[in-house]
mmCIF file of C-alpha atoms in Angstrom:
data_model
loop_
_atom_site.group_PDB
_atom_site.id
_atom_site.type_symbol
_atom_site.label_atom_id
_atom_site.label_comp_id
_atom_site.label_asym_id
_atom_site.label_seq_id
_atom_site.Cartn_x
_atom_site.Cartn_y
_atom_site.Cartn_z
ATOM 1 C CA LEU Y 1 -34.538 48.838 -32.059
ATOM 2 C CA VAL Y 2 -33.338 45.257 -32.401
ATOM 3 C CA GLY Y 3 -36.930 44.027 -32.464
ATOM 4 C CA LEU Y 4 -37.981 46.625 -35.020
ATOM 5 C CA GLY Y 5 -35.128 45.605 -37.299
ATOM 6 C CA LYS Y 6 -35.960 41.923 -36.911
ATOM 7 C CA PHE Y 7 -39.712 42.185 -37.435
ATOM 8 C CA THR Y 8 -39.779 45.055 -39.909
ATOM 9 C CA HIS Y 9 -41.912 43.005 -42.292
ATOM 10 C CA LEU Y 10 -44.728 43.139 -39.724
ATOM 11 C CA ILE Y 11 -44.798 46.947 -39.524
ATOM 12 C CA SER Y 12 -47.606 48.626 -41.405
ATOM 13 C CA VAL Y 13 -46.615 51.023 -44.158
ATOM 14 C CA THR Y 14 -48.877 53.697 -42.686
ATOM 15 C CA PHE Y 15 -46.704 53.919 -39.575
ATOM 16 C CA MET Y 16 -43.320 53.925 -41.330
ATOM 17 C CA ALA Y 17 -43.298 57.639 -42.107
ATOM 18 C CA ASP Y 18 -43.934 58.460 -38.445
ATOM 19 C CA LEU Y 19 -41.279 55.919 -37.457
ATOM 20 C CA MET Y 20 -38.714 57.605 -39.719
ATOM 21 C CA GLU Y 21 -39.573 60.971 -38.139
ATOM 22 C CA VAL Y 22 -39.005 59.500 -34.676
ATOM 23 C CA PHE Y 23 -35.628 58.157 -35.848
ATOM 24 C CA ARG Y 24 -34.658 61.625 -37.120
ATOM 25 C CA GLN Y 25 -35.566 63.244 -33.801
ATOM 26 C CA LEU Y 26 -33.604 60.644 -31.834
ATOM 27 C CA LEU Y 27 -30.540 61.054 -34.033
ATOM 28 C CA ALA Y 28 -30.691 64.851 -33.849
ATOM 29 C CA GLY Y 29 -30.743 64.826 -30.025
ATOM 30 C CA ASP Y 30 -28.055 63.967 -27.513
ATOM 31 C CA ALA Y 31 -29.960 61.339 -25.551
ATOM 32 C CA LEU Y 32 -28.445 58.374 -27.423
ATOM 33 C CA THR Y 33 -24.890 57.067 -27.200
ATOM 34 C CA PRO Y 34 -22.891 56.544 -30.419
ATOM 35 C CA GLU Y 35 -23.617 52.799 -30.248
ATOM 36 C CA GLN Y 36 -27.351 53.461 -29.869
ATOM 37 C CA LYS Y 37 -27.264 55.946 -32.742
ATOM 38 C CA ALA Y 38 -25.549 53.342 -34.907
ATOM 39 C CA ARG Y 39 -28.228 50.833 -33.954
ATOM 40 C CA CYS Y 40 -30.906 53.421 -34.789
ATOM 41 C CA LEU Y 41 -29.337 54.055 -38.205
ATOM 42 C CA LEU Y 42 -29.095 50.338 -38.906
ATOM 43 C CA THR Y 43 -32.742 49.812 -37.923
ATOM 44 C CA ALA Y 44 -33.826 52.704 -40.155
ATOM 45 C CA CYS Y 45 -31.957 51.165 -43.076
ATOM 46 C CA GLU Y 46 -33.550 47.764 -42.469
ATOM 47 C CA VAL Y 47 -37.000 49.332 -42.316
ATOM 48 C CA LEU Y 48 -36.417 51.224 -45.549
ATOM 49 C CA SER Y 49 -35.089 48.122 -47.323
ATOM 50 C CA GLY Y 50 -38.303 46.197 -46.586
ATOM 51 C CA HIS Y 51 -41.813 47.540 -47.037
ATOM 52 C CA GLY Y 52 -40.378 51.026 -46.648
ATOM 53 C CA GLU Y 53 -39.110 50.988 -50.229
ATOM 54 C CA ALA Y 54 -42.554 52.268 -51.257
ATOM 55 C CA LEU Y 55 -41.940 55.429 -49.197
ATOM 56 C CA GLN Y 56 -40.210 58.460 -50.647
ATOM 57 C CA VAL Y 57 -37.848 59.091 -47.721
ATOM 58 C CA ASP Y 58 -34.940 61.505 -47.887
ATOM 59 C CA THR Y 59 -31.905 59.711 -46.443
ATOM 60 C CA GLY Y 60 -29.800 62.879 -46.324
ATOM 61 C CA GLU Y 61 -30.322 63.357 -42.575
ATOM 62 C CA PHE Y 62 -29.282 59.761 -41.917
ATOM 63 C CA HIS Y 63 -26.162 60.251 -44.050
ATOM 64 C CA ARG Y 64 -25.286 63.424 -42.129
ATOM 65 C CA GLN Y 65 -25.616 61.646 -38.786
ATOM 66 C CA LEU Y 66 -23.497 58.758 -40.005
ATOM 67 C CA TYR Y 67 -20.900 61.138 -41.408
ATOM 68 C CA ALA Y 68 -20.745 63.047 -38.124
ATOM 69 C CA MET Y 69 -20.375 59.789 -36.199
ATOM 70 C CA LEU Y 70 -17.310 58.912 -38.287
ATOM 71 C CA GLY Y 71 -15.673 62.163 -37.271
ATOM 72 C CA GLN Y 72 -15.576 61.224 -33.597
ATOM 73 C CA PRO Y 73 -12.089 60.142 -32.445
ATOM 74 C CA SER Y 74 -11.371 56.623 -31.288
ATOM 75 C CA SER Y 75 -10.232 56.813 -27.674
ATOM 76 C CA GLY Y 76 -10.943 53.269 -26.602
ATOM 77 C CA THR Y 77 -13.974 54.359 -24.542
ATOM 78 C CA THR Y 78 -17.677 53.780 -24.973
ATOM 79 C CA SER Y 79 -18.193 57.204 -26.539
ATOM 80 C CA GLY Y 80 -15.697 57.048 -29.413
ATOM 81 C CA TRP Y 81 -15.792 55.769 -32.938
ATOM 82 C CA GLY Y 82 -13.753 52.735 -31.847
ATOM 83 C CA GLY Y 83 -15.465 52.546 -28.455
ATOM 84 C CA PHE Y 84 -15.710 49.464 -26.312
ATOM 85 C CA ALA Y 85 -19.136 48.849 -24.893
ATOM 86 C CA GLY Y 86 -18.638 47.473 -21.457
ATOM 87 C CA ASP Y 87 -22.265 46.544 -20.978
ATOM 88 C CA GLY Y 88 -21.741 43.026 -22.281
ATOM 89 C CA SER Y 89 -24.041 43.561 -25.224
ATOM 90 C CA GLY Y 90 -21.899 41.544 -27.594
ATOM 91 C CA ASP Y 91 -19.513 42.252 -30.417
ATOM 92 C CA ALA Y 92 -22.198 43.987 -32.507
ATOM 93 C CA ASP Y 93 -22.177 46.994 -30.130
ATOM 94 C CA ARG Y 94 -18.413 47.466 -30.195
ATOM 95 C CA GLY Y 95 -17.999 49.490 -33.364
ATOM 96 C CA ILE Y 96 -19.114 46.763 -35.769
ATOM 97 C CA LEU Y 97 -22.573 48.343 -35.757
ATOM 98 C CA ARG Y 98 -21.118 51.404 -37.462
ATOM 99 C CA ILE Y 99 -19.515 49.272 -40.155
ATOM 100 C CA ARG Y 100 -22.814 47.484 -40.744
ATOM 101 C CA ALA Y 101 -24.711 50.782 -40.908
ATOM 102 C CA LEU Y 102 -22.167 52.170 -43.372
ATOM 103 C CA GLN Y 103 -22.370 49.075 -45.513
ATOM 104 C CA ARG Y 104 -26.164 49.085 -45.577
ATOM 105 C CA PHE Y 105 -26.694 52.821 -46.081
ATOM 106 C CA LEU Y 106 -23.958 53.431 -48.649
ATOM 107 C CA GLY Y 107 -23.649 50.044 -50.328
ATOM 108 C CA GLY Y 108 -27.362 49.273 -50.436
ATOM 109 C CA TYR Y 109 -28.303 52.279 -52.573
ATOM 110 C CA SER Y 110 -27.138 52.870 -56.134
ATOM 111 C CA HIS Y 111 -28.315 56.482 -56.453
ATOM 112 C CA VAL Y 112 -26.056 58.108 -53.844
ATOM 113 C CA ASP Y 113 -24.425 61.372 -54.929
ATOM 114 C CA GLN Y 114 -20.779 61.006 -56.069
ATOM 115 C CA GLY Y 115 -19.559 63.924 -53.955
ATOM 116 C CA ARG Y 116 -21.240 62.454 -50.895
ATOM 117 C CA VAL Y 117 -19.616 59.073 -51.559
ATOM 118 C CA ALA Y 118 -16.190 60.685 -51.983
ATOM 119 C CA ALA Y 119 -16.583 62.531 -48.677
ATOM 120 C CA PHE Y 120 -17.499 59.276 -46.946
ATOM 121 C CA ALA Y 121 -14.489 57.485 -48.481
ATOM 122 C CA LYS Y 122 -12.160 60.250 -47.265
ATOM 123 C CA ARG Y 123 -13.614 60.290 -43.756
ATOM 124 C CA LEU Y 124 -13.522 56.485 -43.578
ATOM 125 C CA ALA Y 125 -9.803 56.517 -44.334
ATOM 126 C CA GLY Y 126 -9.268 59.202 -41.702
ATOM 127 C CA ALA Y 127 -11.344 57.280 -39.158
ATOM 128 C CA ALA Y 128 -9.276 54.146 -39.813
ATOM 129 C CA LEU Y 129 -6.185 56.022 -38.619
ATOM 130 C CA CYS Y 130 -7.491 56.295 -35.050
ATOM 131 C CA ALA Y 131 -9.729 53.213 -34.899
ATOM 132 C CA GLU Y 132 -8.856 49.832 -33.459
ATOM 133 C CA PRO Y 133 -7.593 47.310 -36.066
ATOM 134 C CA GLY Y 134 -10.898 45.483 -36.551
ATOM 135 C CA GLU Y 135 -12.858 48.644 -37.294
ATOM 136 C CA ALA Y 136 -10.004 50.000 -39.415
ATOM 137 C CA VAL Y 137 -10.137 46.902 -41.635
ATOM 138 C CA GLY Y 138 -13.929 47.195 -41.891
ATOM 139 C CA ALA Y 139 -13.785 50.919 -42.692
ATOM 140 C CA LEU Y 140 -11.206 50.328 -45.425
ATOM 141 C CA GLY Y 141 -13.359 47.526 -46.804
ATOM 142 C CA VAL Y 142 -16.363 49.862 -47.052
ATOM 143 C CA SER Y 143 -14.168 52.546 -48.639
ATOM 144 C CA ARG Y 144 -12.990 50.064 -51.263
ATOM 145 C CA GLN Y 145 -16.560 49.078 -52.045
ATOM 146 C CA LEU Y 146 -17.511 52.732 -52.504
ATOM 147 C CA LEU Y 147 -14.568 53.445 -54.814
ATOM 148 C CA ALA Y 148 -15.335 50.326 -56.835
ATOM 149 C CA ALA Y 149 -19.048 51.117 -57.175
ATOM 150 C CA TYR Y 150 -18.554 54.806 -58.078
ATOM 151 C CA PRO Y 151 -15.654 55.106 -60.577
ATOM 152 C CA ARG Y 152 -15.667 58.888 -60.512
ATOM 153 C CA THR Y 153 -14.639 58.891 -56.857
ATOM 154 C CA ARG Y 154 -11.346 57.139 -57.685
ATOM 155 C CA CYS Y 155 -9.889 60.572 -58.337
ATOM 156 C CA LEU Y 156 -9.165 60.491 -54.584
ATOM 157 C CA LEU Y 157 -6.335 58.065 -55.389
ATOM 158 C CA GLU Y 158 -4.548 60.667 -57.530
ATOM 159 C CA ASN Y 159 -1.375 62.281 -56.188
ATOM 160 C CA GLU Y 160 -2.801 65.752 -56.745
ATOM 161 C CA ARG Y 161 -6.186 67.327 -56.186
ATOM 162 C CA VAL Y 162 -8.446 66.783 -59.194
ATOM 163 C CA GLY Y 163 -11.870 68.190 -58.293
ATOM 164 C CA THR Y 164 -12.846 71.813 -58.025
ATOM 165 C CA GLY Y 165 -12.838 73.534 -54.657
ATOM 166 C CA VAL Y 166 -11.105 72.557 -51.430
ATOM 167 C CA PHE Y 167 -12.034 69.660 -49.200
ATOM 168 C CA ASN Y 168 -13.185 70.732 -45.729
ATOM 169 C CA PRO Y 169 -12.564 67.981 -43.166
ATOM 170 C CA HIS Y 170 -14.195 69.912 -40.309
ATOM 171 C CA VAL Y 171 -17.713 69.961 -41.755
ATOM 172 C CA ASP Y 172 -20.131 67.259 -40.616
ATOM 173 C CA ASP Y 173 -22.196 67.430 -43.790
ATOM 174 C CA PRO Y 174 -20.972 65.258 -46.697
ATOM 175 C CA GLU Y 175 -22.798 67.433 -49.200
ATOM 176 C CA SER Y 176 -20.810 70.595 -48.362
ATOM 177 C CA ALA Y 177 -17.464 68.889 -47.633
ATOM 178 C CA VAL Y 178 -16.408 68.870 -51.338
ATOM 179 C CA GLY Y 179 -15.268 65.257 -51.158
ATOM 180 C CA LEU Y 180 -14.207 65.047 -54.810
ATOM 181 C CA ALA Y 181 -11.415 67.558 -54.096
ATOM 182 C CA ALA Y 182 -9.846 65.357 -51.401
ATOM 183 C CA VAL Y 183 -6.821 63.050 -51.670
ATOM 184 C CA LEU Y 184 -6.481 59.790 -49.752
ATOM 185 C CA TRP Y 185 -3.094 60.551 -48.208
ATOM 186 C CA ASP Y 186 -4.275 58.585 -45.170
ATOM 187 C CA LEU Y 187 -3.500 55.346 -47.019
ATOM 188 C CA ALA Y 188 0.220 56.172 -47.010
ATOM 189 C CA VAL Y 189 0.172 56.150 -43.191
ATOM 190 C CA LEU Y 190 -2.083 53.101 -42.933
ATOM 191 C CA ARG Y 191 0.331 51.087 -45.092
ATOM 192 C CA HIS Y 192 2.785 51.354 -42.177
ATOM 193 C CA HIS Y 193 0.281 50.221 -39.536
ATOM 194 C CA TYR Y 194 1.390 47.757 -36.864
ATOM 195 C CA HIS Y 195 -1.437 45.335 -37.713
ATOM 196 C CA PRO Y 196 -0.774 43.288 -40.907
ATOM 197 C CA ALA Y 197 -4.488 43.105 -41.783
ATOM 198 C CA VAL Y 198 -4.776 46.912 -41.802
ATOM 199 C CA VAL Y 199 -1.638 47.140 -43.957
ATOM 200 C CA ALA Y 200 -3.084 44.628 -46.453
ATOM 201 C CA ALA Y 201 -6.444 46.447 -46.584
ATOM 202 C CA ALA Y 202 -4.813 49.870 -47.091
ATOM 203 C CA ASP Y 203 -2.524 48.483 -49.785
ATOM 204 C CA GLU Y 204 -5.516 46.914 -51.522
ATOM 205 C CA VAL Y 205 -7.329 50.260 -51.640
ATOM 206 C CA ALA Y 206 -4.227 52.176 -52.743
ATOM 207 C CA ARG Y 207 -3.582 49.788 -55.662
ATOM 208 C CA MET Y 208 -7.065 50.133 -57.145
ATOM 209 C CA PRO Y 209 -7.086 51.136 -60.840
ATOM 210 C CA LEU Y 210 -8.168 54.679 -61.594
ATOM 211 C CA ALA Y 211 -10.443 53.483 -64.409
ATOM 212 C CA GLY Y 212 -11.974 50.270 -65.610
ATOM 213 C CA ALA Y 213 -13.060 47.161 -63.763
ATOM 214 C CA VAL Y 214 -11.877 46.520 -60.229
ATOM 215 C CA PRO Y 215 -10.588 43.018 -59.378
ATOM 216 C CA PRO Y 216 -12.342 41.234 -56.518
ATOM 217 C CA ALA Y 217 -11.065 41.744 -53.012
ATOM 218 C CA LEU Y 218 -8.563 39.324 -51.526
ATOM 219 C CA GLY Y 219 -10.934 38.288 -48.755
ATOM 220 C CA SER Y 220 -14.390 36.842 -49.322
ATOM 221 C CA HIS Y 221 -15.885 38.346 -46.150
ATOM 222 C CA ALA Y 222 -18.053 41.421 -45.894
ATOM 223 C CA PRO Y 223 -16.543 44.506 -44.183
ATOM 224 C CA ALA Y 224 -18.616 43.932 -41.018
ATOM 225 C CA GLU Y 225 -17.403 40.336 -40.831
ATOM 226 C CA LEU Y 226 -13.799 41.468 -41.363
ATOM 227 C CA ALA Y 227 -14.239 43.969 -38.520
ATOM 228 C CA ARG Y 228 -15.459 41.182 -36.246
ATOM 229 C CA LEU Y 229 -12.691 38.744 -37.230
ATOM 230 C CA HIS Y 230 -9.862 41.250 -36.640
ATOM 231 C CA SER Y 231 -11.335 43.022 -33.612
ATOM 232 C CA THR Y 232 -8.918 43.501 -30.707
ATOM 233 C CA THR Y 233 -11.449 44.859 -28.223
ATOM 234 C CA ARG Y 234 -11.088 41.705 -26.120
ATOM 235 C CA GLY Y 235 -7.394 42.369 -25.664
ATOM 236 C CA ASP Y 236 -6.036 39.648 -27.958
ATOM 237 C CA PHE Y 237 -4.306 40.032 -31.313
ATOM 238 C CA ARG Y 238 -6.385 38.569 -34.135
ATOM 239 C CA PRO Y 239 -5.086 36.691 -36.018
ATOM 240 C CA ALA Y 240 -2.689 35.480 -33.369
ATOM 241 C CA ILE Y 241 0.988 36.331 -33.768
ATOM 242 C CA PRO Y 242 2.888 33.177 -34.872
ATOM 243 C CA PRO Y 243 5.656 32.046 -32.530
ATOM 244 C CA PRO Y 244 9.226 32.748 -33.670
ATOM 245 C CA LYS Y 245 10.931 30.070 -35.712
ATOM 246 C CA VAL Y 246 13.477 27.932 -33.903
ATOM 247 C CA GLY Y 247 16.669 28.280 -35.885
ATOM 248 C CA LYS Y 248 20.371 28.632 -35.378
ATOM 249 C CA ARG Y 249 21.221 30.720 -32.368
ATOM 250 C CA ALA Y 250 22.845 34.047 -33.105
ATOM 251 C CA ARG Y 251 26.464 34.465 -32.072
ATOM 252 C CA THR Y 252 26.778 36.533 -28.935
ATOM 253 C CA SER Y 253 29.683 38.092 -27.134
ATOM 254 C CA VAL Y 254 31.472 36.437 -24.272
ATOM 255 C CA LEU Y 255 29.907 38.797 -21.737
ATOM 256 C CA ASP Y 256 26.410 38.017 -23.055
ATOM 257 C CA ARG Y 257 27.069 34.291 -22.793
ATOM 258 C CA GLN Y 258 28.319 34.682 -19.262
ATOM 259 C CA THR Y 259 25.291 36.706 -18.198
ATOM 260 C CA SER Y 260 22.895 34.284 -19.898
ATOM 261 C CA ARG Y 261 24.395 31.458 -17.839
ATOM 262 C CA GLY Y 262 23.802 33.281 -14.580
ATOM 263 C CA GLY Y 263 27.117 35.098 -14.425
ATOM 264 C CA GLU Y 264 25.592 38.554 -14.176
ATOM 265 C CA ALA Y 265 25.920 38.356 -10.398
ATOM 266 C CA ASN Y 266 29.717 38.082 -10.749
ATOM 267 C CA VAL Y 267 30.070 40.568 -13.599
ATOM 268 C CA LEU Y 268 27.712 43.351 -12.555
ATOM 269 C CA THR Y 269 27.842 43.079 -8.741
ATOM 270 C CA PRO Y 270 30.497 45.276 -7.077
ATOM 271 C CA GLY Y 271 33.280 43.573 -5.206
ATOM 272 C CA GLU Y 272 33.646 43.319 -1.452
ATOM 273 C CA GLU Y 273 36.019 46.270 -1.201
ATOM 274 C CA LEU Y 274 33.765 48.524 -3.246
ATOM 275 C CA ALA Y 275 30.723 47.492 -1.210
ATOM 276 C CA ARG Y 276 32.630 48.212 1.986
ATOM 277 C CA ILE Y 277 33.698 51.666 0.755
ATOM 278 C CA ILE Y 278 30.168 52.505 -0.326
ATOM 279 C CA ALA Y 279 28.768 51.414 3.003
ATOM 280 C CA VAL Y 280 31.132 53.705 4.931
ATOM 281 C CA ASP Y 281 29.480 57.013 5.847
ATOM 282 C CA ARG Y 282 32.028 59.817 5.751
ATOM 283 C CA SER Y 283 31.624 63.492 6.387
ATOM 284 C CA PRO Y 284 31.023 65.777 3.368
ATOM 285 C CA ASP Y 285 34.079 67.912 4.192
ATOM 286 C CA ASP Y 286 36.582 65.653 2.504
ATOM 287 C CA LYS Y 287 34.515 65.086 -0.632
ATOM 288 C CA ARG Y 288 37.527 64.677 -2.899
ATOM 289 C CA ASP Y 289 39.231 62.268 -0.476
ATOM 290 C CA ARG Y 290 35.956 60.381 -0.119
ATOM 291 C CA LEU Y 291 35.532 59.909 -3.887
ATOM 292 C CA ALA Y 292 39.141 58.951 -4.614
ATOM 293 C CA PRO Y 293 38.946 55.383 -3.216
ATOM 294 C CA VAL Y 294 35.542 54.916 -4.862
ATOM 295 C CA VAL Y 295 36.949 55.948 -8.253
ATOM 296 C CA ALA Y 296 39.951 53.679 -7.786
ATOM 297 C CA ALA Y 297 37.736 50.779 -6.760
ATOM 298 C CA LEU Y 298 35.421 51.340 -9.715
ATOM 299 C CA ARG Y 299 38.383 51.533 -12.091
ATOM 300 C CA ARG Y 300 39.826 48.350 -10.662
ATOM 301 C CA HIS Y 301 36.445 46.615 -10.729
ATOM 302 C CA PHE Y 302 35.757 47.416 -14.371
ATOM 303 C CA SER Y 303 39.317 46.649 -15.429
ATOM 304 C CA GLU Y 304 38.947 43.252 -13.761
ATOM 305 C CA THR Y 305 35.625 42.784 -15.539
ATOM 306 C CA ARG Y 306 37.242 43.670 -18.863
ATOM 307 C CA GLU Y 307 40.170 41.339 -18.211
ATOM 308 C CA PHE Y 308 37.726 38.625 -17.241
ATOM 309 C CA GLY Y 309 35.949 39.047 -20.566
ATOM 310 C CA VAL Y 310 39.248 39.014 -22.475
ATOM 311 C CA ASN Y 311 40.363 35.921 -20.570
ATOM 312 C CA ALA Y 312 37.078 34.170 -21.295
ATOM 313 C CA GLY Y 313 37.422 35.059 -24.972
ATOM 314 C CA LEU Y 314 40.969 33.697 -25.075
ATOM 315 C CA ARG Y 315 39.875 30.479 -23.375
ATOM 316 C CA ALA Y 316 37.036 30.135 -25.886
ATOM 317 C CA GLU Y 317 39.489 30.714 -28.745
ATOM 318 C CA ALA Y 318 41.877 28.115 -27.290
ATOM 319 C CA ALA Y 319 39.039 25.610 -27.004
ATOM 320 C CA ARG Y 320 38.051 26.320 -30.605
ATOM 321 C CA LEU Y 321 41.625 25.802 -31.797
ATOM 322 C CA ARG Y 322 41.813 22.571 -29.786
ATOM 323 C CA ARG Y 323 38.662 21.289 -31.459
ATOM 324 C CA MET Y 324 40.013 22.294 -34.863
ATOM 325 C CA SER Y 325 43.312 20.480 -34.214
ATOM 326 C CA ILE Y 326 41.487 17.331 -33.142
ATOM 327 C CA LYS Y 327 39.351 17.418 -36.292
ATOM 328 C CA ALA Y 328 42.471 18.014 -38.438
ATOM 329 C CA ARG Y 329 44.233 15.058 -36.796
ATOM 330 C CA GLU Y 330 41.232 12.823 -37.405
ATOM 331 C CA ARG Y 331 41.066 13.888 -41.038
ATOM 332 C CA ALA Y 332 44.795 13.233 -41.489
ATOM 333 C CA GLU Y 333 44.395 9.747 -40.028
ATOM 334 C CA GLU Y 334 41.462 9.069 -42.306
ATOM 335 C CA ARG Y 335 43.484 10.285 -45.281
ATOM 336 C CA ARG Y 336 46.436 8.018 -44.384
ATOM 337 C CA ALA Y 337 44.123 5.057 -43.933
ATOM 338 C CA ALA Y 338 42.546 5.727 -47.327
ATOM 339 C CA GLU Y 339 45.987 5.952 -48.992
ATOM 340 C CA ALA Y 340 47.102 2.694 -47.335
ATOM 341 C CA ALA Y 341 43.944 0.935 -48.503
ATOM 342 C CA LYS Y 342 44.532 2.260 -52.030
ATOM 343 C CA LYS Y 343 48.139 1.003 -52.049
ATOM 344 C CA ALA Y 344 47.064 -2.427 -50.822
ATOM 345 C CA LYS Y 345 44.444 -2.590 -53.534
ATOM 346 C CA LYS Y 346 47.046 -1.722 -56.187
ATOM 347 C CA ALA Y 347 49.432 -4.422 -54.877
ATOM 348 C CA GLU Y 348 46.684 -7.025 -54.928
ATOM 349 C CA LYS Y 349 45.824 -6.039 -58.470
ATOM 350 C CA ALA Y 350 49.477 -6.363 -59.526
ATOM 351 C CA LYS Y 351 49.693 -9.831 -58.004
ATOM 352 C CA ARG Y 352 46.596 -10.911 -59.875
ATOM 353 C CA ALA Y 353 48.071 -9.563 -63.110
ATOM 354 C CA VAL Y 354 51.324 -11.501 -62.593
ATOM 355 C CA ALA Y 355 49.431 -14.715 -61.825
ATOM 356 C CA ASN Y 356 47.238 -14.299 -64.845
ATOM 357 C CA GLY Y 357 50.361 -13.677 -66.990
ATOM 358 C CA GLY Y 358 52.019 -17.031 -65.879
ATOM 359 C CA ALA Y 359 48.879 -19.013 -66.614
ATOM 360 C CA GLY Y 360 48.751 -17.452 -70.086
ATOM 361 C CA GLU Y 361 52.338 -18.567 -70.869
ATOM 362 C CA GLU Y 362 51.523 -22.185 -69.980
ATOM 363 C CA VAL Y 363 48.432 -22.133 -72.194
ATOM 364 C CA ARG Y 364 50.422 -20.716 -75.125
ATOM 365 C CA ALA Y 365 53.169 -23.367 -74.650
ATOM 366 C CA LYS Y 366 50.602 -26.209 -74.772
ATOM 367 C CA LYS Y 367 49.030 -24.785 -77.910
ATOM 368 C CA SER Y 368 52.426 -24.557 -79.630
ATOM 369 C CA LYS Y 369 53.210 -28.234 -78.738
ATOM 370 C CA LYS Y 370 49.903 -29.333 -80.229
ATOM 371 C CA LYS Y 371 50.722 -27.478 -83.430
ATOM 372 C CA VAL Y 372 54.149 -29.118 -83.653
ATOM 373 C CA LYS Y 373 52.641 -32.591 -83.239
ATOM 374 C CA ALA Y 374 50.033 -31.833 -85.882
#
């Protein structure tokens, strides 16, 4: 199948009709796994997009197989919609094949029926609920492309049912599912997903306008590439979770501080007397007498623990008051030093004023003498 999809330009047109019939028989049977069926669908689409465009091929059977494949639950196994292929065949066989097949079959044709597209959009949103995050992002990306390309299908974003009839989610045929009567309530759940990429994709679909042009998507990647970038099938979270910011430590209780410093052995470990009473094996006849010393020891132990916590809190409060008093004393000394420096500055200024005043008297006396002589 990989070779046929790669070298489809070398296939003669006379054999393509027989090849499509073989693909239909393989998809109708149970011999292929979901991953192999997705590969078969993708190969059929690649053949039809090449020289096969000259053929008049009905793609309804391929759409039905793809629609039925979306209805399979994601259980984290090789047989589910979000299955993990443990055969080491690469990321393309781990659910991304289905996103690529969806993108090619539904996005590559402009004459797909509106009801069929609406049914696919509804089932894609439902499949994203139980798929792993990478495939959920890819499925929502394909659903957004469908709603943007077919404006009539945006009635699925209405709060109430708009189309005629009732949507049937249990039918594996998109033609008879009455997709235009569905409502994408699945987006309300996906907007509370644990993965931020799924939340952003669901919010992007939910905020689409009901009419008019649709703004471009936030990401520049195709849905299959988004599924690969956010895939968690290897066990890691993509993108990686950022480490927590190092900030001011939260205030904790005295008991928490004691336990964080290794004091849990003293706080939570029973005392010697309690351990000795517990270790004693008494007969079950005197059950009340046997429990009385245990209750008293427990009461005494926990009262001592409580008093220890109160004592530690009082000591912490005393240390805080001591630090506050030291800071207040330092501030008072600084204030007194500042006042003394200010007073000294004022005295120096007064002395300068007095000296300047005496020099002025002498100058005025000399000027008056000169006037008298003149």
